Amino acid sequence: MAATIKSVAELAGVSIKTVSRVVNKEGTVKPDTLKRVEQAIAELKYTPNKAARDLASNATSVLGYVYDNPNAYYIIDMQKGILDVCRKNNFELLIHPCDASSENIAQELVDMVDSAQLAGLVLSPPLSEMPDVLHHLNEKNISYVRILSGDSEFSSTLPYVLVNDFKAAFHITEHLIAQGHKHIAFIAGEVIHKSTTERLNGYKAALKKASILFDESLIIEGTYSFETGVKSADVLLSMPSRPTAVFACNDEIAAGTLFGARMKGIDVPNDLAIAGFEDSPFSRQTFPPLTTASQPTNEIAQSATSSLIQYLRAKKTKSQFDNLTQTFIPQLVVRRSTKVSL
Amino acid sequence: MAATIKSVAELAGVSIKTVSRVVNKEGTVKPDTLKRVEQAIAELKYTPNKAARDLASNATSVLGYVYDNPNAYYIIDMQKGILDVCRKNNFELLIHPCDASSENIAQELVDMVDSAQLAGLVLSPPLSEMPDVLHHLNEKNISYVRILSGDSEFSSTLPYVLVNDFKAAFHITEHLIAQGHKHIAFIAGEVIHKSTTERLNGYKAALKKASILFDESLIIEGTYSFETGVKSADVLLSMPSRPTAVFACNDEIAAGTLFGARMKGIDVPNDLAIAGFEDSPFSRQTFPPLTTASQPTNEIAQSATSSLIQYLRAKKTKSQFDNLTQTFIPQLVVRRSTKVSL
DNA sequence: TTTAAAGATGACAGCGCTGTCATTAGGTGT
DNA sequence: ACACCTAATGACAGCGCTGTCATCTTTAAA
């Protein structure tokens, strides 16, 4: 049978409470006692029983990662990042894919947290940006950390991590302009994603800086999907004065646009430059490879998760929680889809 | 505070044990008692405390999904399938990405199961096919279900699910032959994946059936990666008598091959037909879209997970476990990369 | 009607830990 | 020497459930 706290205590010649103190790093144990206990733990290969722990301390150590995002790579990266931090802190991770457009998504999440007895939630867009969801969580006093698109910090009791899509989009558009483009189309993703409007604003800002008139007809609304790209290519390429460049809101759209351009025999980047966003693995594998903006998803996830855990600890001990918000700026990656000579 | 079994018992006017019986569907409760208890549960919105349950029953209800697979889509699909079944059965899922090529992967897994106190493991290739890993798990009496490539059932106390890559590869190759190809190259993935050899064997069998001589020089060894495809295209296309078709072991390789062919100005499918495997989302999005074989990953995951849960139940009650192995055959999906008129 | 067997329910210990509070040991100052 | 304080440790209840076994109730057979 597995070792218990009792067997460790006996071997070390101390009470179980002292073992508990060592395991929980309470720090009020004499150095030599500490050593004896640690040795006993090692010898018996003791691992604290999670269930007993949770039960006794009336607090679980399971976080939930809730997502609704079509990008498998993004999710996998997020998961890895969250997991890394969870492991280091003895937390577990529960995965919960869901449908953000569902009628009662807020209730679903609350119920889920309840029934799975979660300590807290990691929310990525678009869930992290839905007022209704946040409101319900707040009401039930559920802890969560948000990853969201934005460029300015704001005050909040709960932790959050920002991704500055505005600046990244600005840089991409500037790059396009630097290649000589003046007619630059913008293909948007779901408007429910704040990233869409942030990226659009970055695009607009760059145009303005270059004194290029913003042309409403060059904006196409769609979803973060390959299909949107294909359809948009169709629309854009049959315009009387067609754009010479396209800034797609993500790589999927960009890949679709590329596909659509191909269908029409349009050469990329000579006849049409295409830029994406997110640096998905396949953005390197299209022909030609896509210019894009790369965000350190893994790091973002880690940062968010450790903030959440710190918050939970502070909450438990009722101590002060310093909400040190990190901001990440996706970096421009130039590839052949926007530049001939590379 | 949240309702406990005690409060439910009081409200229903029964003992806590009876509530426990209802919650666990033991079936030895009178219909009207049952109704009273159920009503009390609903009224108090009672959810059993997982920690207490696990502690008292000395068994956790957390499964682990261990994977080392470069295909994000595959993993996401697997996860969803596993999760669906877990939810229905009140199990939780712990995700554990790992590196199969690591020296002490077996030990890592054993330790992980230990420290996270897992009930069982879901193993997908290549881990499900590594004798050393399985051996270690067996030694520690850890329960697991395997998803693996194979075409014949075999006896095993532990559950497993088969994916018949042989037949699927056979069909793909036959399709290529039907298009008039006689010079068909095969680009292999990691040999550690049994799927690689299964697919190669399917390829060989189809050639044989069509009386086409197997040509060793048309076989290229590589990894399941885009890069392998690019490099292979280079090699194949500079052969004196170059192949007219390529069967790539997965879509990534196929996409790479397509990319490589493009670089050389080779037209697909007219000058070179390319088939992949796995039906990854991007196989639809290359230009031209890839012919491939589609496996119902989600179903496979579900099947595997429910087998595992059944096994665990049987083990707990020491009853007979019927190892009903399911076999899945990936289906041929024909797209333009192998066929001009479509 | 009596009696045994089966069915339904309850009492209670105990799973392995943490929190609370009591106790003991080890200084410090007078 | 004493009281006095702090640091280190231990005793013990109890977290919310399940398993075991005892008890009570019903049903069917004699």
XYZ file of C-alpha atoms (C1' of nucleotides) in Angstrom:
744
model
C 0.000 0.000 0.000
C 0.988 3.581 -0.489
C 2.662 5.425 2.353
C 0.501 7.703 4.458
C 1.344 10.624 6.629
C 1.107 8.314 9.599
C 3.746 5.903 8.382
C 6.060 8.788 7.616
C 5.502 10.204 11.090
C 6.326 6.886 12.703
C 9.475 6.401 10.699
C 10.667 9.902 11.458
C 9.625 9.656 15.092
C 7.432 12.741 15.038
C 3.739 13.472 15.064
C 1.709 13.517 11.871
C 1.191 17.210 12.317
C 4.890 17.834 11.993
C 4.999 15.848 8.799
C 2.112 17.940 7.582
C 4.104 21.048 8.402
C 7.049 19.827 6.400
C 4.939 18.844 3.437
C 3.232 22.199 3.430
C 6.442 24.095 3.923
C 5.107 25.968 6.904
C 8.630 26.744 7.991
C 8.174 26.342 11.702
C 10.117 23.128 11.922
C 13.620 22.790 13.315
C 16.293 22.066 10.723
C 17.177 18.626 12.032
C 13.574 17.578 12.497
C 12.969 18.768 8.984
C 15.776 16.634 7.708
C 14.551 13.524 9.462
C 11.078 13.981 8.076
C 12.276 14.664 4.576
C 14.358 11.559 4.690
C 11.419 9.479 5.826
C 9.326 10.930 3.034
C 11.956 10.039 0.490
C 12.426 6.579 1.895
C 8.740 5.713 1.802
C 8.159 7.562 -1.443
C 5.354 9.344 0.279
C 2.921 11.406 -1.762
C 0.195 13.283 0.082
C -3.257 12.010 -0.669
C -4.958 14.703 -2.626
C -8.470 13.754 -1.709
C -7.725 13.783 2.002
C -5.981 17.063 1.674
C -8.765 18.727 -0.205
C -11.324 17.356 2.170
C -9.543 18.460 5.289
C -8.616 21.863 4.040
C -11.957 22.423 2.392
C -10.368 23.672 -0.787
C -9.658 21.932 -4.002
C -6.574 22.345 -6.071
C -8.048 21.943 -9.500
C -8.125 24.731 -12.024
C -10.344 24.790 -15.052
C -9.369 25.880 -18.524
C -12.405 26.940 -20.463
C -12.108 27.633 -24.133
C -13.991 28.128 -27.313
C -11.443 28.732 -29.965
C -11.142 27.135 -33.344
C -7.372 27.191 -33.336
C -6.130 23.831 -32.142
C -2.537 24.987 -31.937
C -3.456 27.894 -29.741
C -5.309 25.632 -27.375
C -2.544 23.087 -27.201
C -0.005 25.795 -26.456
C -2.243 27.352 -23.845
C -2.758 24.009 -22.212
C 0.924 23.289 -22.051
C 1.623 26.638 -20.488
C -1.126 26.302 -17.933
C -0.084 22.772 -17.129
C 3.520 23.708 -16.513
C 2.515 26.162 -13.856
C -0.112 23.855 -12.415
C 2.398 21.083 -11.934
C 4.880 23.315 -10.219
C 2.211 24.391 -7.799
C 0.534 21.078 -7.257
C -2.606 22.040 -9.028
C -4.529 19.929 -11.440
C -6.117 21.064 -14.626
C -9.564 20.325 -15.893
C -10.227 21.007 -19.547
C -13.595 22.337 -20.581
C -14.235 23.043 -24.238
C -17.492 24.885 -24.747
C -19.595 26.901 -27.104
C -19.436 30.604 -26.371
C -22.384 31.341 -28.589
C -24.607 29.017 -26.610
C -27.593 30.641 -24.960
C -26.728 29.831 -21.383
C -22.997 29.560 -21.478
C -22.656 31.577 -18.273
C -24.838 29.192 -16.345
C -23.031 26.233 -17.838
C -19.727 27.516 -16.534
C -21.051 28.259 -13.092
C -22.545 24.773 -12.854
C -19.331 23.261 -14.088
C -17.230 25.044 -11.497
C -19.696 23.895 -8.932
C -19.933 20.269 -9.823
C -16.264 19.802 -10.507
C -15.406 21.822 -7.432
C -12.867 23.985 -9.123
C -10.601 26.425 -7.356
C -10.546 28.822 -10.276
C -10.836 29.341 -13.979
C -8.506 30.388 -16.778
C -10.488 32.206 -19.421
C -9.231 32.932 -22.901
C -11.020 34.956 -25.570
C -13.821 35.227 -26.386
C -15.090 34.024 -22.998
C -12.786 36.360 -21.155
C -14.466 39.254 -22.892
C -18.104 38.400 -22.370
C -19.681 40.663 -19.754
C -22.495 38.257 -19.050
C -20.148 35.385 -18.307
C -17.960 37.506 -16.061
C -20.958 38.869 -14.268
C -22.300 35.424 -13.421
C -18.911 34.268 -12.224
C -18.548 37.340 -10.048
C -21.934 36.796 -8.516
C -21.005 33.291 -7.481
C -17.695 34.550 -6.204
C -15.758 32.324 -8.568
C -12.103 33.183 -9.035
C -10.720 33.478 -12.526
C -7.952 34.985 -14.575
C -8.602 36.508 -17.935
C -6.455 36.591 -21.023
C -7.681 39.363 -23.205
C -6.926 41.687 -25.984
C -6.223 45.242 -24.889
C -3.616 47.880 -24.610
C -4.248 49.592 -21.336
C -4.291 48.324 -17.810
C -7.371 48.755 -15.742
C -8.054 48.149 -12.128
C -9.606 44.879 -11.114
C -9.543 42.720 -8.026
C -9.136 39.703 -10.221
C -5.989 39.033 -12.221
C -5.755 39.365 -15.981
C -3.153 39.298 -18.743
C -3.165 41.557 -21.746
C -2.206 40.895 -25.332
C -1.632 44.063 -27.268
C -3.179 43.243 -30.598
C -3.424 46.905 -31.449
C 0.300 47.438 -31.624
C 0.934 44.185 -33.429
C -1.668 45.015 -36.057
C -0.128 48.448 -36.354
C 3.244 46.889 -37.099
C 1.870 44.512 -39.676
C 0.073 47.285 -41.480
C 3.158 49.475 -41.360
C 5.130 46.643 -42.892
C 2.592 46.376 -45.709
C 2.771 50.112 -46.280
C 6.544 49.957 -46.314
C 6.289 47.500 -49.206
C 4.606 50.223 -51.162
C 0.999 49.195 -50.681
C -1.697 51.824 -50.452
C -4.735 49.725 -51.138
C -4.793 47.397 -48.165
C -7.855 45.316 -47.420
C -8.722 44.117 -43.928
C -10.544 40.855 -43.337
C -12.093 40.700 -39.881
C -12.911 37.729 -37.658
C -15.868 37.407 -35.347
C -16.728 40.752 -33.834
C -17.369 39.033 -30.508
C -13.603 38.670 -30.250
C -12.206 41.915 -29.011
C -9.026 41.069 -30.876
C -10.887 41.771 -34.087
C -11.615 45.374 -33.236
C -8.204 45.859 -31.658
C -6.545 44.642 -34.815
C -8.802 46.768 -36.947
C -7.910 49.802 -34.880
C -4.212 49.057 -35.214
C -4.707 48.815 -38.963
C -6.545 52.135 -39.046
C -3.933 53.836 -36.926
C -1.147 52.727 -39.228
C -3.026 53.980 -42.278
C -3.580 57.281 -40.616
C 0.035 57.641 -39.684
C 0.954 57.064 -43.325
C -1.743 59.482 -44.420
C -3.590 56.831 -46.340
C -7.299 57.405 -46.490
C -9.320 54.734 -44.748
C -11.608 53.045 -47.240
C -14.646 51.346 -45.731
C -15.149 49.158 -48.790
C -11.834 47.435 -48.116
C -13.070 46.044 -44.822
C -14.671 42.634 -44.958
C -16.464 41.099 -42.017
C -16.258 37.386 -41.466
C -15.219 34.682 -39.064
C -11.804 33.407 -38.044
C -11.970 30.699 -40.677
C -10.386 29.483 -43.859
C -13.723 29.823 -45.632
C -13.932 33.510 -44.828
C -10.571 33.936 -46.502
C -11.632 32.094 -49.631
C -14.829 34.096 -49.966
C -13.113 37.379 -49.244
C -10.516 36.744 -51.906
C -13.354 36.315 -54.329
C -14.940 39.592 -53.326
C -11.756 41.601 -53.142
C -10.287 40.359 -56.376
C -13.343 41.228 -58.392
C -13.471 44.783 -57.176
C -12.966 47.419 -59.863
C -9.881 48.819 -58.188
C -8.657 45.802 -56.357
C -6.420 45.999 -53.292
C -2.754 45.088 -53.656
C -2.457 43.789 -50.134
C -4.601 42.030 -47.566
C -4.289 41.999 -43.807
C -6.223 38.981 -42.590
C -7.234 38.890 -38.956
C -5.640 35.497 -38.464
C -3.654 32.874 -40.325
C -6.644 30.748 -41.176
C -8.251 33.614 -43.006
C -4.939 34.456 -44.624
C -4.516 30.871 -45.795
C -8.023 30.972 -47.208
C -7.299 34.213 -49.013
C -4.171 32.688 -50.430
C -6.160 29.695 -51.591
C -8.770 31.945 -53.167
C -6.123 34.027 -54.928
C -4.574 30.852 -56.279
C -7.878 29.733 -57.673
C -8.000 32.931 -59.648
C -4.447 32.586 -60.842
C -3.303 35.568 -58.836
C 0.352 35.532 -57.871
C 1.260 36.074 -54.228
C 3.024 38.300 -53.301
C 3.535 39.979 -56.673
C -0.074 40.631 -57.526
C -1.345 40.477 -53.977
C 0.445 40.568 -50.636
C -1.177 38.679 -47.784
C -0.473 38.944 -44.077
C -2.020 36.867 -41.324
C -1.895 36.877 -37.541
C -1.020 34.359 -34.798
C 1.893 32.490 -36.340
C 0.109 29.162 -36.496
C 2.393 26.327 -37.555
C 0.751 26.134 -40.963
C 1.528 29.782 -41.678
C 5.025 28.530 -42.359
C 3.757 25.804 -44.622
C 1.581 27.564 -47.119
C 3.037 28.496 -50.450
C 4.373 31.094 -50.123
C 4.715 31.140 -46.325
C 2.681 33.802 -44.560
C 3.806 37.003 -42.942
C 2.176 37.079 -39.545
C 2.453 38.204 -35.916
C 3.703 35.746 -33.353
C 2.388 35.713 -29.822
C 4.110 33.778 -27.050
C 1.033 31.742 -26.218
C 2.821 29.465 -23.839
C 4.245 32.337 -21.827
C 0.940 34.113 -21.778
C -0.701 31.018 -20.390
C 1.988 30.640 -17.756
C 1.718 34.213 -16.693
C -2.044 34.010 -16.407
C -1.973 30.796 -14.479
C 0.549 31.911 -11.945
C -1.382 35.103 -11.382
C -4.458 33.057 -10.698
C -2.679 30.786 -8.285
C -1.193 33.748 -6.457
C -4.612 35.262 -6.265
C -6.080 32.076 -4.836
C -3.360 31.859 -2.227
C -3.888 35.453 -1.223
C -7.592 34.874 -1.013
C -7.135 31.841 1.177
C -4.849 33.524 3.627
C -6.797 36.726 3.303
C -3.669 38.627 2.513
C -3.077 41.368 0.006
C -3.004 40.435 -3.664
C -0.821 42.552 -5.901
C -2.344 42.525 -9.317
C 0.767 42.819 -11.436
C -0.593 42.714 -14.937
C 1.673 41.609 -17.732
C 1.209 42.804 -21.277
C 2.406 40.886 -24.303
C 2.961 42.308 -27.755
C 2.859 39.874 -30.677
C 5.916 40.242 -32.884
C 5.958 40.788 -36.610
C 7.263 37.827 -38.617
C 7.957 38.667 -42.228
C 7.706 35.859 -44.765
C 7.328 35.613 -48.512
C 3.618 36.280 -48.724
C 4.303 39.977 -48.411
C 7.804 40.286 -49.655
C 9.377 38.978 -52.830
C 13.016 39.103 -51.946
C 13.688 37.258 -48.757
C -22.409 26.829 2.279
C -22.844 23.990 -0.147
C -25.227 21.202 0.729
C -23.780 18.016 2.188
C -25.078 14.519 2.300
C -26.166 15.191 5.854
C -28.403 18.112 5.009
C -30.003 16.125 2.230
C -30.625 13.234 4.602
C -32.267 15.485 7.116
C -34.502 17.131 4.585
C -35.548 13.793 3.144
C -35.919 12.260 6.573
C -33.609 9.348 5.922
C -30.116 8.351 6.955
C -27.088 9.578 5.115
C -26.402 6.074 3.956
C -29.662 6.019 2.064
C -28.779 9.242 0.348
C -25.476 7.701 -0.547
C -27.337 4.756 -2.045
C -29.439 7.031 -4.172
C -26.491 9.060 -5.347
C -24.601 5.950 -6.274
C -27.572 4.327 -7.911
C -27.241 1.202 -5.885
C -30.823 0.362 -6.657
C -31.786 -1.038 -3.300
C -33.976 1.864 -2.332
C -37.772 1.837 -2.327
C -39.358 3.917 -5.084
C -40.992 6.442 -2.770
C -37.919 6.824 -0.585
C -35.971 7.325 -3.771
C -38.303 10.048 -4.861
C -38.099 11.886 -1.550
C -34.334 11.793 -1.613
C -34.104 12.893 -5.203
C -36.357 15.787 -4.462
C -34.248 16.840 -1.510
C -31.154 16.635 -3.666
C -32.744 18.833 -6.292
C -34.010 21.287 -3.738
C -30.659 21.756 -2.060
C -28.748 21.536 -5.341
C -26.609 18.935 -3.738
C -23.421 17.831 -5.441
C -21.383 15.085 -3.812
C -18.024 16.235 -2.588
C -15.490 14.578 -4.785
C -12.667 14.674 -2.316
C -14.708 13.038 0.403
C -15.897 10.427 -1.984
C -12.468 9.560 -3.258
C -11.105 9.461 0.235
C -13.808 7.213 1.611
C -13.873 4.847 -1.310
C -10.130 4.788 -1.648
C -10.317 5.276 -5.381
C -9.971 8.334 -7.458
C -12.051 9.169 -10.460
C -9.437 10.920 -12.523
C -8.182 9.556 -15.779
C -4.996 10.647 -17.463
C -4.511 11.295 -21.132
C -0.897 10.962 -22.069
C 0.248 11.983 -25.468
C 3.208 12.764 -27.599
C 1.902 13.633 -30.987
C 2.722 16.583 -33.141
C -0.783 16.866 -34.555
C -2.688 19.428 -32.540
C -5.973 18.623 -34.219
C -5.658 14.985 -33.384
C -5.030 15.788 -29.764
C -7.900 18.214 -29.500
C -10.259 15.699 -31.039
C -9.008 12.983 -28.762
C -9.463 15.186 -25.753
C -12.991 16.074 -26.676
C -13.906 12.446 -27.155
C -12.326 11.385 -23.892
C -13.922 14.270 -22.046
C -17.391 13.478 -23.292
C -17.213 10.024 -21.851
C -15.536 11.206 -18.671
C -18.290 13.688 -17.977
C -21.005 11.155 -18.477
C -19.340 8.892 -15.992
C -18.288 11.457 -13.464
C -14.657 11.112 -14.177
C -12.181 13.883 -14.516
C -9.407 14.153 -17.018
C -5.836 15.055 -16.453
C -3.799 16.011 -19.482
C -0.194 15.001 -19.679
C 1.836 15.946 -22.738
C 5.200 14.243 -22.771
C 8.188 13.306 -24.807
C 8.106 9.687 -25.909
C 11.721 9.762 -26.945
C 12.840 10.754 -23.481
C 15.146 8.315 -21.756
C 12.943 7.533 -18.791
C 9.508 8.147 -20.136
C 8.193 4.960 -18.548
C 9.284 6.033 -15.109
C 7.897 9.486 -15.669
C 4.482 8.066 -16.401
C 4.508 5.767 -13.420
C 5.467 8.626 -11.146
C 2.811 10.831 -12.669
C 0.069 8.265 -12.110
C 1.324 7.927 -8.609
C 1.508 11.522 -7.636
C -1.684 12.572 -9.340
C -3.412 9.472 -8.056
C -4.922 8.512 -11.327
C -7.452 5.764 -11.808
C -6.219 4.928 -15.263
C -4.508 6.070 -18.418
C -5.541 6.585 -22.010
C -2.577 5.947 -24.249
C -2.384 6.949 -27.878
C 0.457 6.174 -30.287
C 3.362 6.039 -30.033
C 3.181 5.521 -26.281
C 0.578 2.811 -26.654
C 3.048 0.838 -28.705
C 6.139 1.069 -26.563
C 6.847 -2.246 -24.843
C 8.965 -0.642 -22.166
C 6.245 1.784 -21.161
C 3.597 -0.909 -21.071
C 5.845 -3.178 -19.106
C 6.441 -0.602 -16.405
C 2.754 0.196 -16.156
C 1.915 -3.469 -15.866
C 4.429 -3.956 -13.137
C 2.861 -1.214 -11.096
C -0.560 -2.613 -11.829
C -1.689 0.582 -13.479
C -4.816 0.338 -15.603
C -4.785 1.729 -19.099
C -6.451 1.551 -22.458
C -4.457 1.614 -25.648
C -5.297 3.098 -28.981
C -3.107 1.469 -31.525
C -2.570 0.662 -35.098
C -3.309 -2.906 -36.035
C -5.591 -5.179 -37.919
C -6.058 -8.219 -35.767
C -7.428 -8.610 -32.307
C -5.309 -10.182 -29.678
C -6.036 -11.303 -26.196
C -5.288 -8.965 -23.365
C -6.673 -8.404 -19.921
C -6.530 -4.696 -20.542
C -8.747 -2.929 -23.044
C -7.556 -1.554 -26.348
C -8.946 -0.045 -29.523
C -7.625 -0.750 -32.974
C -7.242 1.493 -35.978
C -6.796 -0.443 -39.146
C -4.200 1.601 -40.957
C -3.332 -1.326 -43.154
C -6.663 -1.393 -44.919
C -6.880 2.360 -45.206
C -3.423 2.533 -46.768
C -4.431 -0.269 -49.067
C -7.409 1.758 -50.248
C -5.400 4.886 -50.810
C -2.833 3.037 -52.833
C -5.526 1.303 -54.846
C -7.031 4.679 -55.577
C -3.678 5.940 -56.835
C -3.298 2.860 -59.016
C -6.795 3.358 -60.355
C -5.717 6.786 -61.553
C -3.186 5.042 -63.739
C -0.117 5.445 -61.558
C 2.522 2.759 -61.529
C 5.408 4.663 -60.052
C 4.157 5.426 -56.569
C 6.519 6.683 -53.908
C 5.923 6.150 -50.199
C 7.111 8.647 -47.611
C 7.262 7.139 -44.143
C 6.925 8.727 -40.724
C 8.772 7.745 -37.577
C 9.311 4.024 -37.484
C 8.518 4.077 -33.770
C 4.906 4.612 -34.809
C 3.430 1.287 -35.723
C 1.122 3.145 -38.059
C 4.096 3.755 -40.304
C 4.766 0.093 -40.928
C 1.071 -0.729 -41.106
C 0.596 1.882 -43.774
C 3.664 0.708 -45.621
C 2.339 -2.830 -45.591
C -1.025 -1.677 -46.910
C 0.806 0.118 -49.682
C 2.831 -2.970 -50.531
C -0.224 -5.192 -50.513
C -2.048 -2.939 -52.939
C 0.922 -2.886 -55.286
C 1.118 -6.628 -55.170
C -2.549 -7.036 -55.910
C -2.098 -4.849 -58.954
C 1.025 -6.764 -59.934
C 3.201 -3.710 -59.652
C 6.745 -4.484 -58.659
C 7.744 -3.059 -55.308
C 10.623 -0.627 -55.765
C 12.726 -0.048 -52.676
C 14.105 3.202 -54.048
C 10.658 4.743 -53.955
C 10.464 4.414 -50.183
C 11.680 7.397 -48.201
C 12.125 7.332 -44.474
C 11.399 10.436 -42.445
C 9.305 11.849 -39.684
C 5.667 12.871 -39.548
C 6.544 16.422 -40.432
C 6.149 19.055 -43.075
C 9.909 19.218 -43.460
C 10.160 15.562 -44.358
C 7.689 16.230 -47.139
C 9.671 19.143 -48.493
C 12.908 17.214 -48.479
C 11.359 14.106 -49.967
C 9.878 16.095 -52.811
C 13.362 17.271 -53.574
C 14.760 13.772 -53.608
C 11.917 12.175 -55.529
C 11.642 14.833 -58.152
C 15.282 14.678 -59.069
C 15.272 10.938 -59.592
C 16.035 9.816 -63.149
C 12.684 8.115 -63.520
C 10.614 10.113 -61.147
C 7.430 8.780 -59.547
C 4.096 10.086 -60.795
C 2.403 9.733 -57.444
C 3.276 9.992 -53.774
C 1.609 8.384 -50.813
C 2.665 10.393 -47.777
C 2.249 8.775 -44.390
C 0.289 11.743 -43.084
C -1.079 15.084 -44.179
C 1.816 17.084 -42.827
C 4.231 15.180 -44.996
C 1.836 15.451 -47.912
C 1.552 19.208 -47.443
C 5.335 19.411 -47.366
C 5.613 17.369 -50.513
C 3.096 19.648 -52.159
C 5.111 22.648 -51.051
C 8.298 21.085 -52.382
C 6.686 20.251 -55.708
C 5.480 23.834 -55.987
C 8.958 25.141 -55.417
C 10.075 23.128 -58.410
C 7.197 24.290 -60.528
C 5.660 20.834 -60.624
C 1.921 20.780 -61.175
C -0.205 18.760 -58.774
C -2.010 16.543 -59.629
C -1.072 16.569 -63.334
C 2.653 16.039 -62.984
C 2.498 14.498 -59.549
C -0.376 13.104 -57.518
C -0.110 13.393 -53.754
C -2.085 11.586 -51.075
C -1.882 12.104 -47.342
C -3.379 10.443 -44.311
C -5.409 11.570 -41.269
C -7.716 14.178 -42.800
C -6.309 17.065 -40.802
C -8.266 20.282 -41.253
C -5.513 21.777 -43.339
C -5.651 18.908 -45.810
C -8.750 20.652 -47.129
C -6.976 23.957 -47.291
C -3.889 23.278 -49.306
C -3.920 24.035 -52.977
C -5.052 21.710 -54.341
C -6.759 20.018 -51.395
C -5.296 16.684 -50.392
C -6.642 13.217 -50.878
C -6.373 11.507 -47.539
C -7.879 8.937 -45.179
C -10.202 10.116 -42.466
C -10.308 8.508 -39.051
C -13.104 9.188 -36.577
C -10.765 10.367 -33.859
C -13.510 11.508 -31.582
C -15.313 8.174 -31.712
C -12.094 6.287 -31.244
C -11.394 8.290 -28.133
C -14.871 7.705 -26.808
C -14.688 4.020 -27.429
C -11.340 3.744 -25.716
C -12.409 5.763 -22.724
C -15.588 3.867 -22.086
C -13.693 0.616 -22.337
C -11.285 1.863 -19.737
C -14.033 2.974 -17.405
C -15.807 -0.341 -17.769
C -12.582 -2.086 -17.023
C -12.025 0.003 -13.916
C -15.537 -0.741 -12.689
C -15.099 -4.420 -13.250
C -11.786 -4.333 -11.469
C -13.288 -2.558 -8.498
C -16.175 -4.948 -8.080
C -13.941 -7.833 -9.049
C -16.382 -8.904 -11.685
C -15.742 -10.200 -15.169
C -14.542 -7.715 -17.781
C -15.538 -8.432 -21.355
C -12.876 -7.036 -23.572
C -14.961 -6.060 -26.570
C -12.408 -4.543 -28.870
C -13.578 -2.139 -31.509
C -11.736 -1.686 -34.763
C -11.910 1.469 -36.844
C -11.007 1.747 -40.488
C -10.039 5.199 -41.776
C -12.044 6.096 -44.867
C -10.642 7.251 -48.178
C -11.373 10.888 -48.985
C -10.605 11.797 -52.575
C -9.695 15.398 -53.328
C -7.983 17.226 -56.120
C -4.400 16.398 -55.224
C -4.830 12.997 -56.861
C -7.591 13.606 -59.325
C -7.968 16.294 -61.946
C -11.660 16.133 -62.600
C -13.594 16.440 -59.394
C -50.417 -18.307 11.819
C -45.544 -18.930 12.224
C -40.845 -18.725 10.358
C -37.334 -18.052 7.416
C -35.448 -15.516 3.704
C -34.973 -11.399 1.245
C -35.296 -6.471 0.973
C -34.718 -1.908 2.886
C -32.612 1.080 6.017
C -29.615 2.813 9.645
C -25.507 3.232 13.012
C -20.933 3.895 13.020
C -16.068 3.573 12.109
C -12.622 5.359 9.468
C -10.381 7.026 4.856
C -5.722 10.666 5.277
C -5.260 14.806 5.964
C -5.547 19.978 8.150
C -6.963 23.390 11.697
C -7.222 24.524 16.426
C -5.541 24.578 20.614
C -2.734 22.644 24.261
C 1.684 21.431 25.685
C 6.585 21.309 26.035
C 11.246 23.039 25.228
C 14.456 26.703 24.971
C 15.756 31.135 25.710
C 15.836 36.187 28.350
C 15.768 39.317 31.752
C 15.559 40.160 36.565
C 16.658 31.203 41.105
C 12.221 32.772 39.117
C 8.666 34.254 36.037
C 7.856 35.227 31.162
C 7.909 34.888 26.393
C 8.545 32.628 21.985
C 9.481 28.650 19.122
C 8.564 23.888 18.259
C 5.741 20.084 18.583
C 1.780 17.154 19.602
C -3.187 15.596 20.629
C -7.386 15.430 18.668
C -11.570 16.605 16.310
C -13.662 16.574 12.109
C -13.904 17.429 6.806
C -18.035 14.464 3.760
C -18.326 10.564 2.287
C -18.382 4.920 1.758
C -18.046 0.158 3.544
C -19.442 -3.081 6.929
C -22.514 -4.945 9.623
C -26.603 -4.720 12.449
C -31.408 -3.924 12.573
C -35.887 -3.512 11.034
C -39.557 -4.519 7.519
C -41.761 -6.983 4.130
C -42.786 -11.138 1.500
C -43.332 -15.905 0.649
C -43.319 -20.445 1.986
C -44.730 -24.003 5.488
